[in-house]
Amino acid sequence: MNSTSCFVEAILPKRCVPVQSTEVGITTEIYETISDIASSEWDHVVSRQNNLFLTHAYLSALEESHRNILRFRYLLFFFQNKVVGAACFQLFEVIAKEALKNEPEPDLQIPSSFYKRMVGGLRKKIRDISFRQISKLRLRVLVCGNALLTGEHGVFFSPQITSFQAGFLLSHAISRIEAEEKAAGRAINLTLIKDFPQNKAAEARKLLDFGYKEINFQPNMLMTLPEEWKSFDHYLLALSSKYRIRTKKVLSKGSKLEKKEFDLHDIRENLPEIYNFYLEVANSMDFNMLSAQPGYFVELKRQLEDRFVVNGYFLEGKLVGFICAFAANNHLEVHFTGYDHTINKEFAIYSNMLYDMVGLGLYRGVATLSFGRTALEIKSTVGAVGADMPAFIKYNNPCVHRFLIPLINQFNNTGWIPRHPFKHPAMEQ
């Protein structure tokens, strides 16, 4: 195959959409539920990715807990009867006034001249108009990837497929899904393909050739755990004197907290409190495209067992916070968290959770740790470094182009100060 091959798409019945070339045929099979694909077959296909979030078990947990708000599509791409690619999609409706929790904060700096004050006032008016207009929208969204996670969890192709061919196959398969949804009276307003690490960003930008536009959310906070760190004490020794003192002070504040790793029974027993804490955090975000459902926590533990960790934090027998994470393939992925904000300052609950995740990563012997896209500055004090992960968007609604994209960009341009807690800058990679 070569990147200049001429492809012609033939529209066949649902679930089997072949894309043909004059030289070679690519067949795409589309499924509506992961249960239609044998777990052994799917996991064999995605095994080369070493990605927990593409496994049959994780996708089953996601489906089972979100049937009321999400629909799914799974694609397998075949070349000469061998799978050369796969993709995962979620379809759902976004009510803009619920997704946009808070209006962007205005710039607090006082302009130095009348002209700058006038321009600043005009920008504020435009921003306010954008916020009011976009808040009225209801959008049907198609996401390639995972709307609940940061990272590249949506698509992969074998090395024999070039980046141009991958973009072509993916965009044409998406067009087929869009056509089916439109025919069913559920026209898709916005398609999002997310999130690509920097080492794949150049290849992913081939999507620009197929009508997509690049968009950047806030960076993912990543941390590397050197092999020589065998315990949390090694981590403490790597900190500069200033941050070692700060860390010990935080740990001292949290000394009265009782931590417990939850099993499936514990999660079910504490689920109302866990979910309430989670919602407090989700509802405090400026922009939240999708909220997890309560059963998600239960299904993850049931399906993934010790690969999904939930820690509960108690004070005098009362649950005051939780944090959960995935541990697999030499990587720890911090997922959701929530805590009692009224006592957080006194007991440093959130900071203690972050340090516990570093400790868990060291205990599990992982090489990398991902903290996600929120609370960037405080995560950088622990040792995480921001990594941009571009996504790609296509929209059929003019209001998305006119209002939503600039508004999301404004949210994501929120300033934060990266901290440098280690003695040696080389550790911050």
mmCIF file of N, CA and C in Angstrom, residues 247-331:
data_model
loop_
_atom_site.group_PDB
_atom_site.id
_atom_site.type_symbol
_atom_site.label_atom_id
_atom_site.label_comp_id
_atom_site.label_asym_id
_atom_site.label_seq_id
_atom_site.Cartn_x
_atom_site.Cartn_y
_atom_site.Cartn_z
ATOM 1 N N THR A 247 6.726 18.540 51.955
ATOM 2 C CA THR A 247 6.104 17.214 51.879
ATOM 3 C C THR A 247 5.893 16.622 53.272
ATOM 4 N N LYS A 248 6.908 16.737 54.119
ATOM 5 C CA LYS A 248 6.773 16.194 55.473
ATOM 6 C C LYS A 248 5.699 16.925 56.266
ATOM 7 N N LYS A 249 5.555 18.223 56.007
ATOM 8 C CA LYS A 249 4.499 18.992 56.666
ATOM 9 C C LYS A 249 3.120 18.512 56.220
ATOM 10 N N VAL A 250 2.974 18.264 54.917
ATOM 11 C CA VAL A 250 1.710 17.748 54.380
ATOM 12 C C VAL A 250 1.391 16.378 54.970
ATOM 13 N N LEU A 251 2.389 15.510 55.017
ATOM 14 C CA LEU A 251 2.178 14.167 55.582
ATOM 15 C C LEU A 251 1.815 14.240 57.055
ATOM 16 N N SER A 252 2.402 15.188 57.757
ATOM 17 C CA SER A 252 2.080 15.370 59.177
ATOM 18 C C SER A 252 0.631 15.810 59.351
ATOM 19 N N LYS A 253 0.169 16.715 58.488
ATOM 20 C CA LYS A 253 -1.225 17.165 58.554
ATOM 21 C C LYS A 253 -2.194 16.010 58.344
ATOM 22 N N GLY A 254 -1.801 15.068 57.502
ATOM 23 C CA GLY A 254 -2.687 13.948 57.198
ATOM 24 C C GLY A 254 -2.491 12.742 58.089
ATOM 25 N N SER A 255 -1.704 12.901 59.149
ATOM 26 C CA SER A 255 -1.378 11.743 60.000
ATOM 27 C C SER A 255 -2.610 11.163 60.711
ATOM 28 N N LYS A 256 -3.651 11.979 60.891
ATOM 29 C CA LYS A 256 -4.863 11.479 61.560
ATOM 30 C C LYS A 256 -5.815 10.776 60.595
ATOM 31 N N LEU A 257 -5.513 10.844 59.312
ATOM 32 C CA LEU A 257 -6.363 10.169 58.329
ATOM 33 C C LEU A 257 -6.076 8.671 58.333
ATOM 34 N N GLU A 258 -7.116 7.898 58.268
ATOM 35 C CA GLU A 258 -6.971 6.440 58.167
ATOM 36 C C GLU A 258 -7.261 6.032 56.722
ATOM 37 N N LYS A 259 -6.285 5.413 56.089
ATOM 38 C CA LYS A 259 -6.436 5.003 54.688
ATOM 39 C C LYS A 259 -6.783 3.526 54.615
ATOM 40 N N LYS A 260 -7.724 3.204 53.723
ATOM 41 C CA LYS A 260 -8.107 1.807 53.529
ATOM 42 C C LYS A 260 -8.266 1.539 52.037
ATOM 43 N N GLU A 261 -7.628 0.475 51.550
ATOM 44 C CA GLU A 261 -7.844 0.061 50.168
ATOM 45 C C GLU A 261 -9.139 -0.728 50.091
ATOM 46 N N PHE A 262 -10.060 -0.268 49.263
ATOM 47 C CA PHE A 262 -11.395 -0.856 49.187
ATOM 48 C C PHE A 262 -11.418 -2.098 48.303
ATOM 49 N N ASP A 263 -12.114 -3.124 48.773
ATOM 50 C CA ASP A 263 -12.442 -4.253 47.911
ATOM 51 C C ASP A 263 -13.824 -3.986 47.319
ATOM 52 N N LEU A 264 -14.358 -4.943 46.576
ATOM 53 C CA LEU A 264 -15.634 -4.741 45.896
ATOM 54 C C LEU A 264 -16.754 -4.455 46.898
ATOM 55 N N HIS A 265 -16.757 -5.175 48.007
ATOM 56 C CA HIS A 265 -17.780 -4.964 49.039
ATOM 57 C C HIS A 265 -17.684 -3.549 49.615
ATOM 58 N N ASP A 266 -16.475 -3.083 49.870
ATOM 59 C CA ASP A 266 -16.286 -1.738 50.425
ATOM 60 C C ASP A 266 -16.785 -0.661 49.456
ATOM 61 N N ILE A 267 -16.521 -0.851 48.178
ATOM 62 C CA ILE A 267 -16.964 0.131 47.184
ATOM 63 C C ILE A 267 -18.478 0.206 47.165
ATOM 64 N N ARG A 268 -19.121 -0.954 47.158
ATOM 65 C CA ARG A 268 -20.585 -0.964 47.163
ATOM 66 C C ARG A 268 -21.140 -0.321 48.432
ATOM 67 N N GLU A 269 -20.524 -0.602 49.545
ATOM 68 C CA GLU A 269 -21.014 -0.085 50.831
ATOM 69 C C GLU A 269 -20.856 1.431 50.929
ATOM 70 N N ASN A 270 -19.781 1.954 50.348
ATOM 71 C CA ASN A 270 -19.495 3.390 50.451
ATOM 72 C C ASN A 270 -19.829 4.162 49.179
ATOM 73 N N LEU A 271 -20.518 3.509 48.234
ATOM 74 C CA LEU A 271 -20.742 4.128 46.927
ATOM 75 C C LEU A 271 -21.475 5.473 46.990
ATOM 76 N N PRO A 272 -22.522 5.640 47.798
ATOM 77 C CA PRO A 272 -23.188 6.952 47.837
ATOM 78 C C PRO A 272 -22.225 8.083 48.204
ATOM 79 N N GLU A 273 -21.378 7.870 49.218
ATOM 80 C CA GLU A 273 -20.411 8.906 49.623
ATOM 81 C C GLU A 273 -19.336 9.104 48.550
ATOM 82 N N ILE A 274 -18.850 7.984 47.975
ATOM 83 C CA ILE A 274 -17.839 8.073 46.913
ATOM 84 C C ILE A 274 -18.372 8.910 45.759
ATOM 85 N N TYR A 275 -19.596 8.619 45.351
ATOM 86 C CA TYR A 275 -20.142 9.313 44.184
ATOM 87 C C TYR A 275 -20.426 10.784 44.473
ATOM 88 N N ASN A 276 -20.881 11.082 45.673
ATOM 89 C CA ASN A 276 -21.113 12.479 46.033
ATOM 90 C C ASN A 276 -19.808 13.277 46.016
ATOM 91 N N PHE A 277 -18.742 12.680 46.547
ATOM 92 C CA PHE A 277 -17.440 13.348 46.508
ATOM 93 C C PHE A 277 -16.979 13.555 45.060
ATOM 94 N N TYR A 278 -17.172 12.527 44.236
ATOM 95 C CA TYR A 278 -16.790 12.633 42.828
ATOM 96 C C TYR A 278 -17.555 13.760 42.135
ATOM 97 N N LEU A 279 -18.874 13.835 42.364
ATOM 98 C CA LEU A 279 -19.687 14.857 41.706
ATOM 99 C C LEU A 279 -19.286 16.266 42.122
ATOM 100 N N GLU A 280 -18.881 16.440 43.377
ATOM 101 C CA GLU A 280 -18.437 17.763 43.827
ATOM 102 C C GLU A 280 -17.256 18.242 42.979
ATOM 103 N N VAL A 281 -16.334 17.338 42.715
ATOM 104 C CA VAL A 281 -15.173 17.695 41.897
ATOM 105 C C VAL A 281 -15.591 17.913 40.446
ATOM 106 N N ALA A 282 -16.400 17.003 39.901
ATOM 107 C CA ALA A 282 -16.824 17.108 38.502
ATOM 108 C C ALA A 282 -17.593 18.404 38.259
ATOM 109 N N ASN A 283 -18.433 18.775 39.202
ATOM 110 C CA ASN A 283 -19.246 19.976 39.038
ATOM 111 C C ASN A 283 -18.463 21.261 39.266
ATOM 112 N N SER A 284 -17.266 21.148 39.828
ATOM 113 C CA SER A 284 -16.442 22.338 40.056
ATOM 114 C C SER A 284 -15.571 22.673 38.848
ATOM 115 N N MET A 285 -15.506 21.762 37.872
ATOM 116 C CA MET A 285 -14.683 21.999 36.682
ATOM 117 C C MET A 285 -15.342 23.033 35.781
ATOM 118 N N ASP A 286 -14.516 23.815 35.101
ATOM 119 C CA ASP A 286 -15.043 24.807 34.169
ATOM 120 C C ASP A 286 -15.783 24.144 33.016
ATOM 121 N N PHE A 287 -15.220 23.038 32.534
ATOM 122 C CA PHE A 287 -15.822 22.348 31.400
ATOM 123 C C PHE A 287 -15.745 20.854 31.649
ATOM 124 N N ASN A 288 -16.892 20.187 31.697
ATOM 125 C CA ASN A 288 -16.943 18.745 31.938
ATOM 126 C C ASN A 288 -17.892 18.125 30.923
ATOM 127 N N MET A 289 -17.314 17.496 29.914
ATOM 128 C CA MET A 289 -18.102 16.974 28.804
ATOM 129 C C MET A 289 -18.992 15.810 29.210
ATOM 130 N N LEU A 290 -18.505 14.978 30.146
ATOM 131 C CA LEU A 290 -19.240 13.763 30.513
ATOM 132 C C LEU A 290 -18.923 13.381 31.949
ATOM 133 N N SER A 291 -19.966 13.054 32.712
ATOM 134 C CA SER A 291 -19.771 12.587 34.088
ATOM 135 C C SER A 291 -19.966 11.077 34.150
ATOM 136 N N ALA A 292 -19.133 10.425 34.947
ATOM 137 C CA ALA A 292 -19.261 8.981 35.142
ATOM 138 C C ALA A 292 -20.528 8.668 35.925
ATOM 139 N N GLN A 293 -21.035 7.463 35.744
ATOM 140 C CA GLN A 293 -22.206 6.992 36.482
ATOM 141 C C GLN A 293 -21.763 6.216 37.721
ATOM 142 N N PRO A 294 -22.606 6.141 38.760
ATOM 143 C CA PRO A 294 -22.199 5.487 40.019
ATOM 144 C C PRO A 294 -21.709 4.054 39.843
ATOM 145 N N GLY A 295 -22.392 3.289 38.989
ATOM 146 C CA GLY A 295 -22.018 1.894 38.819
ATOM 147 C C GLY A 295 -20.665 1.674 38.195
ATOM 148 N N TYR A 296 -20.085 2.731 37.640
ATOM 149 C CA TYR A 296 -18.768 2.638 37.006
ATOM 150 C C TYR A 296 -17.720 2.120 37.982
ATOM 151 N N PHE A 297 -17.725 2.651 39.214
ATOM 152 C CA PHE A 297 -16.736 2.248 40.208
ATOM 153 C C PHE A 297 -16.878 0.766 40.556
ATOM 154 N N VAL A 298 -18.108 0.321 40.678
ATOM 155 C CA VAL A 298 -18.363 -1.087 41.018
ATOM 156 C C VAL A 298 -17.934 -1.998 39.876
ATOM 157 N N GLU A 299 -18.329 -1.646 38.641
ATOM 158 C CA GLU A 299 -18.012 -2.486 37.494
ATOM 159 C C GLU A 299 -16.510 -2.553 37.238
ATOM 160 N N LEU A 300 -15.812 -1.438 37.449
ATOM 161 C CA LEU A 300 -14.361 -1.458 37.260
ATOM 162 C C LEU A 300 -13.695 -2.439 38.209
ATOM 163 N N LYS A 301 -14.108 -2.412 39.466
ATOM 164 C CA LYS A 301 -13.503 -3.329 40.442
ATOM 165 C C LYS A 301 -13.880 -4.772 40.135
ATOM 166 N N ARG A 302 -15.122 -4.975 39.712
ATOM 167 C CA ARG A 302 -15.583 -6.338 39.421
ATOM 168 C C ARG A 302 -14.837 -6.909 38.213
ATOM 169 N N GLN A 303 -14.641 -6.092 37.191
ATOM 170 C CA GLN A 303 -14.017 -6.578 35.962
ATOM 171 C C GLN A 303 -12.484 -6.602 36.043
ATOM 172 N N LEU A 304 -11.885 -5.596 36.682
ATOM 173 C CA LEU A 304 -10.426 -5.435 36.643
ATOM 174 C C LEU A 304 -9.717 -5.931 37.894
ATOM 175 N N GLU A 305 -10.459 -6.155 38.977
ATOM 176 C CA GLU A 305 -9.921 -6.662 40.236
ATOM 177 C C GLU A 305 -8.745 -5.810 40.716
ATOM 178 N N ASP A 306 -7.561 -6.392 40.930
ATOM 179 C CA ASP A 306 -6.468 -5.624 41.540
ATOM 180 C C ASP A 306 -5.817 -4.637 40.580
ATOM 181 N N ARG A 307 -6.245 -4.623 39.321
ATOM 182 C CA ARG A 307 -5.740 -3.604 38.399
ATOM 183 C C ARG A 307 -6.436 -2.264 38.606
ATOM 184 N N PHE A 308 -7.517 -2.258 39.363
ATOM 185 C CA PHE A 308 -8.229 -1.028 39.714
ATOM 186 C C PHE A 308 -8.188 -0.874 41.230
ATOM 187 N N VAL A 309 -7.609 0.226 41.678
ATOM 188 C CA VAL A 309 -7.390 0.458 43.110
ATOM 189 C C VAL A 309 -8.232 1.646 43.556
ATOM 190 N N VAL A 310 -8.978 1.457 44.641
ATOM 191 C CA VAL A 310 -9.731 2.549 45.253
ATOM 192 C C VAL A 310 -9.293 2.668 46.706
ATOM 193 N N ASN A 311 -8.787 3.823 47.086
ATOM 194 C CA ASN A 311 -8.419 4.097 48.478
ATOM 195 C C ASN A 311 -9.441 5.018 49.116
ATOM 196 N N GLY A 312 -9.950 4.631 50.275
ATOM 197 C CA GLY A 312 -10.842 5.486 51.037
ATOM 198 C C GLY A 312 -10.084 6.114 52.195
ATOM 199 N N TYR A 313 -10.423 7.356 52.526
ATOM 200 C CA TYR A 313 -9.764 8.079 53.619
ATOM 201 C C TYR A 313 -10.806 8.417 54.674
ATOM 202 N N PHE A 314 -10.520 8.004 55.902
ATOM 203 C CA PHE A 314 -11.471 8.164 56.992
ATOM 204 C C PHE A 314 -10.890 9.073 58.079
ATOM 205 N N LEU A 315 -11.766 9.814 58.715
ATOM 206 C CA LEU A 315 -11.417 10.617 59.880
ATOM 207 C C LEU A 315 -12.440 10.337 60.958
ATOM 208 N N GLU A 316 -11.958 9.747 62.053
ATOM 209 C CA GLU A 316 -12.832 9.347 63.166
ATOM 210 C C GLU A 316 -13.985 8.476 62.657
ATOM 211 N N GLY A 317 -13.648 7.540 61.778
ATOM 212 C CA GLY A 317 -14.617 6.570 61.287
ATOM 213 C C GLY A 317 -15.501 7.038 60.155
ATOM 214 N N LYS A 318 -15.365 8.295 59.721
ATOM 215 C CA LYS A 318 -16.196 8.840 58.653
ATOM 216 C C LYS A 318 -15.378 8.998 57.382
ATOM 217 N N LEU A 319 -15.948 8.544 56.250
ATOM 218 C CA LEU A 319 -15.272 8.695 54.966
ATOM 219 C C LEU A 319 -15.205 10.171 54.601
ATOM 220 N N VAL A 320 -13.991 10.668 54.361
ATOM 221 C CA VAL A 320 -13.818 12.093 54.028
ATOM 222 C C VAL A 320 -13.175 12.281 52.651
ATOM 223 N N GLY A 321 -12.901 11.175 51.962
ATOM 224 C CA GLY A 321 -12.333 11.304 50.635
ATOM 225 C C GLY A 321 -11.989 9.960 50.032
ATOM 226 N N PHE A 322 -11.762 9.966 48.736
ATOM 227 C CA PHE A 322 -11.337 8.747 48.038
ATOM 228 C C PHE A 322 -10.489 9.148 46.842
ATOM 229 N N ILE A 323 -9.685 8.219 46.376
ATOM 230 C CA ILE A 323 -8.962 8.361 45.112
ATOM 231 C C ILE A 323 -8.861 6.982 44.479
ATOM 232 N N CYS A 324 -8.923 6.917 43.163
ATOM 233 C CA CYS A 324 -8.822 5.618 42.483
ATOM 234 C C CYS A 324 -7.823 5.709 41.348
ATOM 235 N N ALA A 325 -7.285 4.559 40.987
ATOM 236 C CA ALA A 325 -6.237 4.513 39.971
ATOM 237 C C ALA A 325 -6.223 3.145 39.306
ATOM 238 N N PHE A 326 -5.654 3.115 38.105
ATOM 239 C CA PHE A 326 -5.446 1.868 37.370
ATOM 240 C C PHE A 326 -3.953 1.555 37.367
ATOM 241 N N ALA A 327 -3.625 0.297 37.622
ATOM 242 C CA ALA A 327 -2.224 -0.126 37.624
ATOM 243 C C ALA A 327 -2.074 -1.308 36.678
ATOM 244 N N ALA A 328 -1.337 -1.081 35.590
ATOM 245 C CA ALA A 328 -1.118 -2.158 34.617
ATOM 246 C C ALA A 328 -0.047 -1.728 33.630
ATOM 247 N N ASN A 329 0.668 -2.716 33.093
ATOM 248 C CA ASN A 329 1.633 -2.476 32.016
ATOM 249 C C ASN A 329 2.669 -1.425 32.382
ATOM 250 N N ASN A 330 3.192 -1.538 33.610
ATOM 251 C CA ASN A 330 4.280 -0.672 34.064
ATOM 252 C C ASN A 330 3.874 0.795 34.163
ATOM 253 N N HIS A 331 2.569 1.037 34.359
ATOM 254 C CA HIS A 331 2.056 2.406 34.406
ATOM 255 C C HIS A 331 0.941 2.498 35.448
#
